[in-house]
mmCIF file of C-alpha atoms and ligand atoms in Angstrom:
data_model
loop_
_atom_site.group_PDB
_atom_site.id
_atom_site.type_symbol
_atom_site.label_atom_id
_atom_site.label_comp_id
_atom_site.label_asym_id
_atom_site.label_seq_id
_atom_site.Cartn_x
_atom_site.Cartn_y
_atom_site.Cartn_z
ATOM 1 C CA MET A 1 198.079 -114.598 -226.281
ATOM 2 C CA ALA A 2 198.621 -110.965 -225.330
ATOM 3 C CA ALA A 3 201.927 -109.287 -226.052
ATOM 4 C CA PRO A 4 204.309 -109.581 -223.106
ATOM 5 C CA PRO A 5 204.008 -106.632 -220.744
ATOM 6 C CA SER A 6 206.366 -103.807 -221.455
ATOM 7 C CA TRP A 7 207.668 -103.541 -217.925
ATOM 8 C CA ASN A 8 209.097 -106.053 -215.509
ATOM 9 C CA ARG A 9 211.975 -106.289 -213.058
ATOM 10 C CA GLU A 10 215.338 -105.725 -214.676
ATOM 11 C CA LYS A 11 217.002 -108.112 -212.256
ATOM 12 C CA ASP A 12 215.363 -111.564 -212.051
ATOM 13 C CA PRO A 13 212.415 -110.715 -214.321
ATOM 14 C CA PHE A 14 209.154 -112.494 -213.483
ATOM 15 C CA VAL A 15 208.175 -115.359 -215.740
ATOM 16 C CA GLU A 16 204.629 -115.102 -217.072
ATOM 17 C CA LEU A 17 202.403 -117.898 -215.756
ATOM 18 C CA ILE A 18 198.906 -116.629 -216.631
ATOM 19 C CA GLY A 19 198.484 -113.874 -219.204
ATOM 20 C CA SER A 20 196.022 -111.014 -218.905
ATOM 21 C CA ASP A 21 193.729 -112.347 -221.672
ATOM 22 C CA ALA A 22 193.416 -115.706 -219.920
ATOM 23 C CA ILE A 23 192.704 -113.934 -216.621
ATOM 24 C CA THR A 24 189.983 -111.802 -218.218
ATOM 25 C CA ARG A 25 188.303 -114.843 -219.787
ATOM 26 C CA ARG A 26 188.319 -116.768 -216.501
ATOM 27 C CA VAL A 27 187.085 -113.809 -214.449
ATOM 28 C CA ALA A 28 184.172 -113.410 -216.884
ATOM 29 C CA GLU A 29 183.310 -117.112 -216.471
ATOM 30 C CA LEU A 30 183.424 -116.847 -212.683
ATOM 31 C CA GLY A 31 181.221 -113.747 -212.760
ATOM 32 C CA ALA A 32 178.657 -115.520 -214.939
ATOM 33 C CA ALA A 33 178.600 -118.570 -212.642
ATOM 34 C CA ILE A 34 178.236 -116.388 -209.539
ATOM 35 C CA THR A 35 175.442 -114.368 -211.166
ATOM 36 C CA ALA A 36 173.513 -117.520 -212.072
ATOM 37 C CA ASP A 37 173.946 -119.137 -208.638
ATOM 38 C CA TYR A 38 172.957 -116.087 -206.601
ATOM 39 C CA LYS A 39 169.986 -115.370 -208.868
ATOM 40 C CA ALA A 40 168.848 -118.974 -208.345
ATOM 41 C CA LEU A 41 169.263 -118.438 -204.600
ATOM 42 C CA GLY A 42 166.973 -115.396 -204.763
ATOM 43 C CA ALA A 43 169.687 -113.305 -203.122
ATOM 44 C CA GLY A 44 168.202 -110.066 -204.445
ATOM 45 C CA GLU A 45 169.960 -107.017 -203.055
ATOM 46 C CA ASP A 46 171.490 -108.916 -200.144
ATOM 47 C CA VAL A 47 174.770 -110.005 -201.780
ATOM 48 C CA VAL A 48 177.954 -108.691 -200.147
ATOM 49 C CA VAL A 49 181.222 -109.256 -201.986
ATOM 50 C CA LEU A 50 183.906 -109.213 -199.338
ATOM 51 C CA GLY A 51 187.503 -108.634 -200.399
ATOM 52 C CA VAL A 52 190.540 -109.612 -198.350
ATOM 53 C CA LEU A 53 193.005 -106.708 -198.362
ATOM 54 C CA LYS A 54 195.153 -106.058 -200.220
ATOM 55 C CA GLY A 55 195.796 -108.952 -202.568
ATOM 56 C CA SER A 56 192.214 -109.426 -203.776
ATOM 57 C CA VAL A 57 191.589 -105.813 -204.787
ATOM 58 C CA ILE A 58 192.460 -106.034 -208.498
ATOM 59 C CA PHE A 59 190.664 -109.370 -208.927
ATOM 60 C CA LEU A 60 187.603 -108.157 -207.026
ATOM 61 C CA ALA A 61 187.407 -104.927 -209.041
ATOM 62 C CA ASP A 62 187.298 -106.921 -212.286
ATOM 63 C CA LEU A 63 185.079 -109.713 -210.949
ATOM 64 C CA VAL A 64 182.250 -107.518 -209.668
ATOM 65 C CA ARG A 65 181.827 -106.023 -213.133
ATOM 66 C CA TYR A 66 180.906 -109.493 -214.396
ATOM 67 C CA ILE A 67 178.407 -110.121 -211.581
ATOM 68 C CA GLU A 68 175.037 -108.850 -212.756
ATOM 69 C CA LEU A 69 173.434 -108.225 -209.365
ATOM 70 C CA PRO A 70 172.935 -105.133 -207.179
ATOM 71 C CA LEU A 71 175.676 -106.198 -204.769
ATOM 72 C CA ALA A 72 177.447 -104.341 -201.986
ATOM 73 C CA MET A 73 181.208 -104.435 -201.430
ATOM 74 C CA ASP A 74 183.188 -104.466 -198.204
ATOM 75 C CA PHE A 75 186.760 -105.317 -197.199
ATOM 76 C CA ILE A 76 188.564 -107.067 -194.395
ATOM 77 C CA GLY A 77 192.253 -106.746 -193.550
ATOM 78 C CA VAL A 78 194.299 -109.634 -192.173
ATOM 79 C CA ALA A 79 197.855 -110.248 -191.063
ATOM 80 C CA SER A 80 199.498 -113.572 -190.345
ATOM 81 C CA TYR A 81 202.123 -113.910 -187.704
ATOM 82 C CA GLY A 82 205.447 -115.532 -188.448
ATOM 83 C CA ASP A 83 207.841 -114.962 -191.307
ATOM 84 C CA ALA A 84 206.709 -114.651 -194.896
ATOM 85 C CA THR A 85 207.693 -118.114 -196.042
ATOM 86 C CA VAL A 86 206.607 -120.295 -193.116
ATOM 87 C CA SER A 87 202.955 -119.795 -192.260
ATOM 88 C CA SER A 88 202.312 -119.949 -188.505
ATOM 89 C CA GLY A 89 198.616 -120.491 -189.019
ATOM 90 C CA VAL A 90 197.819 -117.602 -186.653
ATOM 91 C CA VAL A 91 195.735 -114.943 -188.353
ATOM 92 C CA GLN A 92 194.769 -111.529 -187.011
ATOM 93 C CA ILE A 93 192.078 -109.146 -188.307
ATOM 94 C CA THR A 94 193.740 -105.748 -188.810
ATOM 95 C CA GLN A 95 190.717 -104.025 -190.368
ATOM 96 C CA ASP A 96 187.159 -105.162 -189.839
ATOM 97 C CA LEU A 97 184.034 -104.832 -191.972
ATOM 98 C CA THR A 98 182.168 -101.541 -192.067
ATOM 99 C CA LYS A 99 178.724 -103.176 -191.706
ATOM 100 C CA PRO A 100 177.182 -106.282 -190.126
ATOM 101 C CA ILE A 101 176.663 -109.225 -192.504
ATOM 102 C CA GLU A 102 173.798 -110.868 -190.617
ATOM 103 C CA HIS A 103 171.216 -112.206 -193.120
ATOM 104 C CA LYS A 104 173.466 -111.257 -196.066
ATOM 105 C CA HIS A 105 174.709 -113.584 -198.795
ATOM 106 C CA VAL A 106 178.455 -113.175 -198.366
ATOM 107 C CA LEU A 107 180.987 -114.033 -201.065
ATOM 108 C CA LEU A 108 184.516 -113.927 -199.658
ATOM 109 C CA VAL A 109 187.042 -113.038 -202.371
ATOM 110 C CA GLU A 110 190.710 -113.981 -201.903
ATOM 111 C CA ASP A 111 193.721 -113.734 -204.193
ATOM 112 C CA ILE A 112 195.238 -117.110 -203.348
ATOM 113 C CA VAL A 113 194.657 -120.093 -201.094
ATOM 114 C CA ASP A 114 198.119 -121.321 -200.146
ATOM 115 C CA THR A 115 198.286 -123.242 -196.836
ATOM 116 C CA GLY A 116 194.583 -122.449 -196.342
ATOM 117 C CA HIS A 117 195.038 -120.974 -192.850
ATOM 118 C CA THR A 118 193.848 -117.469 -193.763
ATOM 119 C CA VAL A 119 190.575 -118.427 -195.421
ATOM 120 C CA HIS A 120 189.920 -121.164 -192.887
ATOM 121 C CA TYR A 121 190.143 -118.576 -190.111
ATOM 122 C CA LEU A 122 188.091 -116.009 -192.025
ATOM 123 C CA LEU A 123 185.312 -118.451 -192.918
ATOM 124 C CA GLU A 124 185.029 -119.533 -189.273
ATOM 125 C CA ASN A 125 185.027 -115.939 -188.057
ATOM 126 C CA LEU A 126 182.501 -114.713 -190.644
ATOM 127 C CA GLY A 127 180.305 -117.752 -190.040
ATOM 128 C CA THR A 128 179.746 -116.652 -186.436
ATOM 129 C CA ARG A 129 178.223 -113.392 -187.722
ATOM 130 C CA LYS A 130 175.156 -115.268 -189.015
ATOM 131 C CA PRO A 131 175.253 -114.552 -192.766
ATOM 132 C CA ALA A 132 172.389 -116.019 -194.828
ATOM 133 C CA SER A 133 175.069 -117.835 -196.843
ATOM 134 C CA LEU A 134 178.857 -117.803 -197.023
ATOM 135 C CA LYS A 135 180.910 -118.846 -200.053
ATOM 136 C CA LEU A 136 184.523 -118.532 -201.118
ATOM 137 C CA CYS A 137 185.908 -117.314 -204.430
ATOM 138 C CA SER A 138 189.685 -117.493 -204.906
ATOM 139 C CA LEU A 139 191.617 -116.487 -207.992
ATOM 140 C CA LEU A 140 194.394 -118.997 -207.316
ATOM 141 C CA HIS A 141 194.972 -122.224 -205.394
ATOM 142 C CA LYS A 142 198.286 -123.942 -204.649
ATOM 143 C CA PRO A 143 197.114 -127.453 -203.634
ATOM 144 C CA ASP A 144 200.680 -128.687 -202.995
ATOM 145 C CA ARG A 145 200.951 -126.337 -200.017
ATOM 146 C CA SER A 146 197.622 -127.175 -198.409
ATOM 147 C CA GLU A 147 197.644 -127.595 -194.612
ATOM 148 C CA ARG A 148 193.937 -126.897 -194.060
ATOM 149 C CA ALA A 149 191.150 -128.430 -196.108
ATOM 150 C CA VAL A 150 189.211 -125.529 -197.581
ATOM 151 C CA HIS A 151 186.296 -125.773 -199.994
ATOM 152 C CA ILE A 152 186.677 -123.184 -202.758
ATOM 153 C CA ASP A 153 183.258 -122.581 -204.333
ATOM 154 C CA TYR A 154 184.612 -120.530 -207.237
ATOM 155 C CA LEU A 155 188.239 -121.033 -208.306
ATOM 156 C CA GLY A 156 190.109 -119.198 -211.048
ATOM 157 C CA PHE A 157 193.234 -121.297 -211.536
ATOM 158 C CA THR A 158 195.131 -124.115 -209.843
ATOM 159 C CA ILE A 159 198.851 -123.309 -209.915
ATOM 160 C CA PRO A 160 202.109 -125.087 -209.072
ATOM 161 C CA ASN A 161 204.059 -124.408 -205.902
ATOM 162 C CA LYS A 162 205.738 -121.174 -206.994
ATOM 163 C CA PHE A 163 205.748 -117.705 -205.463
ATOM 164 C CA VAL A 164 203.500 -115.696 -207.758
ATOM 165 C CA VAL A 165 203.148 -111.976 -208.273
ATOM 166 C CA GLY A 166 200.975 -109.502 -210.190
ATOM 167 C CA TYR A 167 197.228 -108.933 -210.652
ATOM 168 C CA GLY A 168 197.023 -107.940 -206.977
ATOM 169 C CA LEU A 169 199.748 -110.178 -205.549
ATOM 170 C CA ASP A 170 202.884 -108.479 -204.270
ATOM 171 C CA VAL A 171 206.546 -108.879 -203.563
ATOM 172 C CA ALA A 172 207.234 -106.661 -200.540
ATOM 173 C CA GLN A 173 204.172 -104.519 -201.462
ATOM 174 C CA ARG A 174 205.369 -103.943 -205.049
ATOM 175 C CA TYR A 175 204.239 -105.251 -208.443
ATOM 176 C CA ARG A 176 200.541 -105.687 -207.511
ATOM 177 C CA ASN A 177 199.752 -103.687 -210.663
ATOM 178 C CA LEU A 178 201.383 -106.090 -213.135
ATOM 179 C CA PRO A 179 198.530 -106.984 -215.540
ATOM 180 C CA TYR A 180 199.476 -110.681 -215.632
ATOM 181 C CA ILE A 181 200.450 -113.332 -213.058
ATOM 182 C CA GLY A 182 204.111 -114.227 -213.052
ATOM 183 C CA TYR A 183 206.403 -116.184 -210.802
ATOM 184 C CA VAL A 184 209.753 -115.587 -209.252
ATOM 185 C CA ASN A 185 212.296 -117.695 -211.042
ATOM 186 C CA GLN A 186 214.249 -119.412 -208.297
ATOM 187 C CA PRO A 187 217.585 -120.947 -209.294
HETATM 188 P P1 LIG B 1 197.575 -118.977 -196.595
HETATM 189 O O1 LIG B 1 197.032 -118.546 -195.275
HETATM 190 O O2 LIG B 1 196.586 -119.688 -197.482
HETATM 191 O O3 LIG B 1 198.852 -119.759 -196.441
HETATM 192 O O4 LIG B 1 198.076 -117.687 -197.323
HETATM 193 C C1 LIG B 1 197.278 -116.768 -197.896
HETATM 194 C C2 LIG B 1 198.006 -115.464 -198.113
HETATM 195 O O5 LIG B 1 199.440 -115.617 -198.285
HETATM 196 C C3 LIG B 1 197.520 -114.888 -199.414
HETATM 197 O O6 LIG B 1 196.366 -114.102 -199.207
HETATM 198 C C4 LIG B 1 198.713 -114.071 -199.873
HETATM 199 O O7 LIG B 1 198.663 -112.803 -199.271
HETATM 200 C C5 LIG B 1 199.919 -114.813 -199.341
HETATM 201 N N1 LIG B 1 200.525 -115.665 -200.386
HETATM 202 C C6 LIG B 1 200.482 -117.007 -200.441
HETATM 203 N N2 LIG B 1 201.114 -117.462 -201.539
HETATM 204 C C7 LIG B 1 201.561 -116.365 -202.200
HETATM 205 C C8 LIG B 1 202.279 -116.185 -203.437
HETATM 206 O O8 LIG B 1 202.657 -117.106 -204.162
HETATM 207 N N3 LIG B 1 202.537 -114.891 -203.787
HETATM 208 C C9 LIG B 1 202.156 -113.824 -203.024
HETATM 209 N N4 LIG B 1 202.474 -112.608 -203.493
HETATM 210 N N5 LIG B 1 201.473 -113.968 -201.880
HETATM 211 C C10 LIG B 1 201.177 -115.225 -201.462
#
């Protein structure tokens, strides 16, 4: 187990849920599995790893270095309507891809599947753009919150129903750069 990080919130410090060593080990395993599957598929140079902004950025940056293929990277920005705690299920694309994905093998990379609305919408939307294949890789999944059945092809960790932060995930845009995943300790 890695030493606890040297910085945290002074008030209501986050409780470590998944340490950075465990994250690194799991990301390496996911990268190896993805490499093997896409090689078997004969995907060649047509793999596009597609990150959902901004939460997936840290995960994606680590993951792609464990995928041994000449892949391309692109990003998509989304916003969900409604307040932060109650998902409305309505998703809007705020920033679209820079290139078409027709005939590409697309791997959508998300930080967390919570209710499932965001990835459900994105998979439907991306599917209409005629990719050669479309798969989902999510670092985290909170099954207790599921409102939409979503198949996660590559999953890092299943977690309990807690609001998590770090390794890309934010609280009001802060703390994405914590090197571990922690949760907000609610009384
Ligand atoms: P869904 O549409 O699956 O309900 O929500 C997906 C999005 O909600 C994630 O991409 C993430 O931005 C946000 N989200 C869901 N759960 C958490 C959480 O525990 N912590 C943080 N920081 N964001 C979350």
